[in-house]
Each structure stands twice: as C-alpha cells, then as structure tokens.
Amino acid sequence: MTRISEFQEQHAKRLVDSFKMVTGKDLIKAEKGKSFGLQLFEAPFVVVSHNGGDDPVLNYGNLTALNLWEMAWKDFTKTPSRKTAEPEFRDDRAAMLDQAKEKGYFDNYTGIRISSSGKRFLIQKAIIWTVPPVVGSDDLDAHKKGQAATFSSWAYL
C-alpha cells in the first residue's frame, strides 16, 4: 500500500478545495475509507502543483504525473516547473500561467511537455488553477499563491 506523508495529505486537501472553489467542479469524489491524499496520489489522471516562488518549484505530483515525467518524488519536488516544458515552449506556458493567475483558473489548455529522459508529450484539455498560500510554513515561497494543473489526456510525440 502507498504511504502518504502529512504534507501530501494536507496538500491534497488544499488542491481539492481550491479546485472546487475556482471551477465549481470536484477534482475527486470522496471514497469511503480512503484519504484525500491517497485518492489523489493514486488517481488515474495527472495532478501537479508548484509553489509561489519567482521561479516556481514543483511541490506535488501524483503517481500518474511522476510516471509521465519519469521522476521519483524527491527529484520531482526539487524541479523548477518551467523545466517541464522545452525552452521554446516556456513563453507560451508562462503566458497561460499568468492568465490562470488573473482569472483563478485556465481551462482547456494544450501544450507540449518533456519528461526527464527527453520523451515529448502533448497534454490536452488541462485545467490550471490558483492554489492559496500555505499559512504557517517555514518555506517563504509557500506564503505566496501557487498553481496546480490536472489533465487526463496526453499523447507521446
């Protein structure tokens, strides 16, 4: 059985709550006897988030995301989120993130991403949303609004 840390459990709740708040939709449906953290981590769709730093760093990726980007949790959560896209696609990615920040979320995003081994893939119908800051964290970047994304459609290029 997968073990979920206290951070993963609390962050999953923040992701689920903030997604509902900005989109009016449920990210996941509560399953009896299963925590939000475990449900989100084992979901068959991608969920990722980054902190609110000037060069945001990924701070969450569920198992589907870790497999897609071919990274372990400890490496994924040290990666600047801009590095999930190739350099030539980073300006478009940044513009979309700015729009999501202004509106609270951005729906139906399509873009090209790259895994740690160089595999390129097209993500489709992604939803990007704003995640509230973490109160009381020692991480100063966590005191700023972060962003998260979810998608269930991708194709290798």
Short mmCIF file of C-alpha atoms in Angstrom, two decimals:
data_model
loop_
_atom_site.label_atom_id
_atom_site.label_comp_id
_atom_site.label_asym_id
_atom_site.label_seq_id
_atom_site.Cartn_x
_atom_site.Cartn_y
_atom_site.Cartn_z
CA MET A 1 0.00 0.00 0.00
CA THR A 2 1.18 3.51 -0.81
CA ARG A 3 2.20 5.63 2.17
CA ILE A 4 1.18 9.28 2.14
CA SER A 5 3.07 11.91 4.12
CA GLU A 6 1.33 14.52 6.25
CA PHE A 7 2.30 17.14 3.65
CA GLN A 8 0.78 15.07 0.83
CA GLU A 9 -2.43 14.64 2.80
CA GLN A 10 -2.76 18.33 3.68
CA HIS A 11 -1.72 19.50 0.23
CA ALA A 12 -4.18 17.12 -1.45
CA LYS A 13 -6.96 18.71 0.62
CA ARG A 14 -5.79 22.21 -0.44
CA LEU A 15 -5.75 21.11 -4.09
CA VAL A 16 -9.20 19.53 -3.91
CA ASP A 17 -10.70 22.50 -2.04
CA SER A 18 -9.11 25.18 -4.25
CA PHE A 19 -10.12 23.34 -7.44
CA LYS A 20 -13.73 23.27 -6.26
CA MET A 21 -13.57 26.91 -5.21
CA VAL A 22 -12.34 28.25 -8.57
CA THR A 23 -14.01 25.84 -11.02
CA GLY A 24 -17.12 24.74 -9.15
CA LYS A 25 -16.19 21.14 -10.04
CA ASP A 26 -14.95 18.21 -7.97
CA LEU A 27 -11.36 17.13 -8.61
CA ILE A 28 -12.12 13.77 -6.98
CA LYS A 29 -15.14 12.22 -5.30
CA ALA A 30 -14.61 11.19 -1.68
CA GLU A 31 -14.22 7.42 -1.32
CA LYS A 32 -15.20 5.83 1.96
CA GLY A 33 -12.18 4.66 3.92
CA LYS A 34 -9.65 6.37 1.64
CA SER A 35 -7.98 9.67 2.47
CA PHE A 36 -7.87 12.59 0.01
CA GLY A 37 -4.10 12.22 -0.06
CA LEU A 38 -4.17 8.59 -1.11
CA GLN A 39 -7.03 9.10 -3.55
CA LEU A 40 -5.32 11.98 -5.29
CA PHE A 41 -1.93 10.28 -5.32
CA GLU A 42 -3.35 7.13 -6.92
CA ALA A 43 -5.72 8.92 -9.34
CA PRO A 44 -5.56 7.78 -12.99
CA PHE A 45 -5.14 11.39 -14.16
CA VAL A 46 -2.29 13.87 -13.66
CA VAL A 47 -2.26 16.36 -10.79
CA VAL A 48 0.77 18.61 -10.28
CA SER A 49 1.43 21.84 -8.43
CA HIS A 50 4.18 24.37 -7.86
CA ASN A 51 4.84 26.88 -5.11
CA GLY A 52 4.52 30.64 -5.45
CA GLY A 53 8.20 31.44 -5.87
CA ASP A 54 9.64 33.77 -8.51
CA ASP A 55 10.93 30.64 -10.30
CA PRO A 56 8.28 28.19 -9.01
CA VAL A 57 9.38 24.73 -7.95
CA LEU A 58 7.14 21.70 -8.25
CA ASN A 59 5.84 20.73 -4.82
CA TYR A 60 3.39 17.97 -5.72
CA GLY A 61 2.93 15.31 -8.35
CA ASN A 62 0.68 12.30 -8.08
CA LEU A 63 1.79 8.85 -9.21
CA THR A 64 0.46 9.36 -12.73
CA ALA A 65 2.49 12.59 -13.03
CA LEU A 66 5.63 11.00 -11.59
CA ASN A 67 5.36 8.17 -14.12
CA LEU A 68 4.66 10.54 -17.03
CA TRP A 69 7.66 12.75 -16.20
CA GLU A 70 9.72 9.68 -15.26
CA MET A 71 10.82 11.03 -11.90
CA ALA A 72 10.82 9.99 -8.27
CA TRP A 73 9.03 12.23 -5.74
CA LYS A 74 12.30 13.59 -4.28
CA ASP A 75 13.55 14.69 -7.72
CA PHE A 76 10.19 15.92 -8.98
CA THR A 77 9.68 18.17 -5.96
CA LYS A 78 13.05 19.87 -6.50
CA THR A 79 12.39 20.68 -10.16
CA PRO A 80 11.63 24.23 -11.32
CA SER A 81 8.24 23.85 -13.01
CA ARG A 82 9.43 25.70 -16.12
CA LYS A 83 11.67 22.69 -16.83
CA THR A 84 8.62 20.52 -17.52
CA ALA A 85 8.49 22.28 -20.89
CA GLU A 86 11.19 22.65 -23.52
CA PRO A 87 12.78 26.14 -23.73
CA GLU A 88 10.96 27.08 -26.95
CA PHE A 89 7.56 26.45 -25.29
CA ARG A 90 8.25 28.21 -21.98
CA ASP A 91 6.97 31.66 -23.05
CA ASP A 92 3.59 30.21 -24.08
CA ARG A 93 3.47 28.25 -20.82
CA ALA A 94 4.27 31.38 -18.80
CA ALA A 95 1.55 33.38 -20.59
CA MET A 96 -1.02 30.69 -19.81
CA LEU A 97 0.05 30.60 -16.14
CA ASP A 98 -0.34 34.39 -15.95
CA GLN A 99 -3.86 34.14 -17.37
CA ALA A 100 -4.72 31.41 -14.88
CA LYS A 101 -3.40 33.59 -12.05
CA GLU A 102 -5.52 36.55 -13.18
CA LYS A 103 -8.76 34.58 -13.65
CA GLY A 104 -8.26 31.98 -10.91
CA TYR A 105 -8.04 29.20 -13.46
CA PHE A 106 -7.45 28.43 -17.15
CA ASP A 107 -9.47 25.72 -18.84
CA ASN A 108 -8.79 23.56 -21.89
CA TYR A 109 -5.03 24.18 -22.13
CA THR A 110 -2.97 22.24 -24.67
CA GLY A 111 0.82 22.21 -24.65
CA ILE A 112 3.94 20.15 -25.20
CA ARG A 113 5.91 18.88 -22.22
CA ILE A 114 9.07 16.82 -21.81
CA SER A 115 9.95 14.02 -19.38
CA SER A 116 13.23 13.72 -17.52
CA SER A 117 14.51 11.26 -20.14
CA GLY A 118 13.57 13.56 -23.05
CA LYS A 119 10.26 11.97 -24.08
CA ARG A 120 8.00 14.66 -25.51
CA PHE A 121 4.25 14.52 -25.00
CA LEU A 122 1.25 16.68 -25.80
CA ILE A 123 -1.10 17.42 -22.92
CA GLN A 124 -4.68 18.23 -23.82
CA LYS A 125 -7.67 19.71 -22.01
CA ALA A 126 -5.63 20.67 -18.95
CA ILE A 127 -7.10 22.84 -16.23
CA ILE A 128 -4.69 25.14 -14.40
CA TRP A 129 -5.79 26.86 -11.20
CA THR A 130 -4.56 29.04 -8.37
CA VAL A 131 -3.79 27.41 -5.03
CA PRO A 132 -3.96 29.52 -1.86
CA PRO A 133 -0.78 30.13 0.14
CA VAL A 134 0.27 27.84 2.98
CA VAL A 135 -0.20 29.58 6.30
CA GLY A 136 2.50 28.97 8.89
CA SER A 137 5.01 27.31 6.56
CA ASP A 138 8.76 27.78 7.01
CA ASP A 139 9.02 27.94 3.19
CA LEU A 140 8.73 31.62 2.22
CA ASP A 141 7.64 30.66 -1.31
CA ALA A 142 4.72 28.73 0.19
CA HIS A 143 3.41 32.03 1.60
CA LYS A 144 2.61 33.10 -1.99
CA LYS A 145 -0.19 31.69 -4.13
CA GLY A 146 0.90 28.65 -6.10
CA GLN A 147 -0.67 26.97 -9.09
CA ALA A 148 -1.76 23.46 -9.97
CA ALA A 149 -2.78 21.58 -13.09
CA THR A 150 -4.74 18.48 -13.90
CA PHE A 151 -5.30 16.59 -17.14
CA SER A 152 -6.20 13.10 -18.22
CA SER A 153 -5.35 13.31 -21.90
CA TRP A 154 -1.82 13.16 -23.29
CA ALA A 155 -0.07 11.60 -26.25
CA TYR A 156 3.61 10.91 -26.83
CA LEU A 157 5.12 12.71 -29.82
#
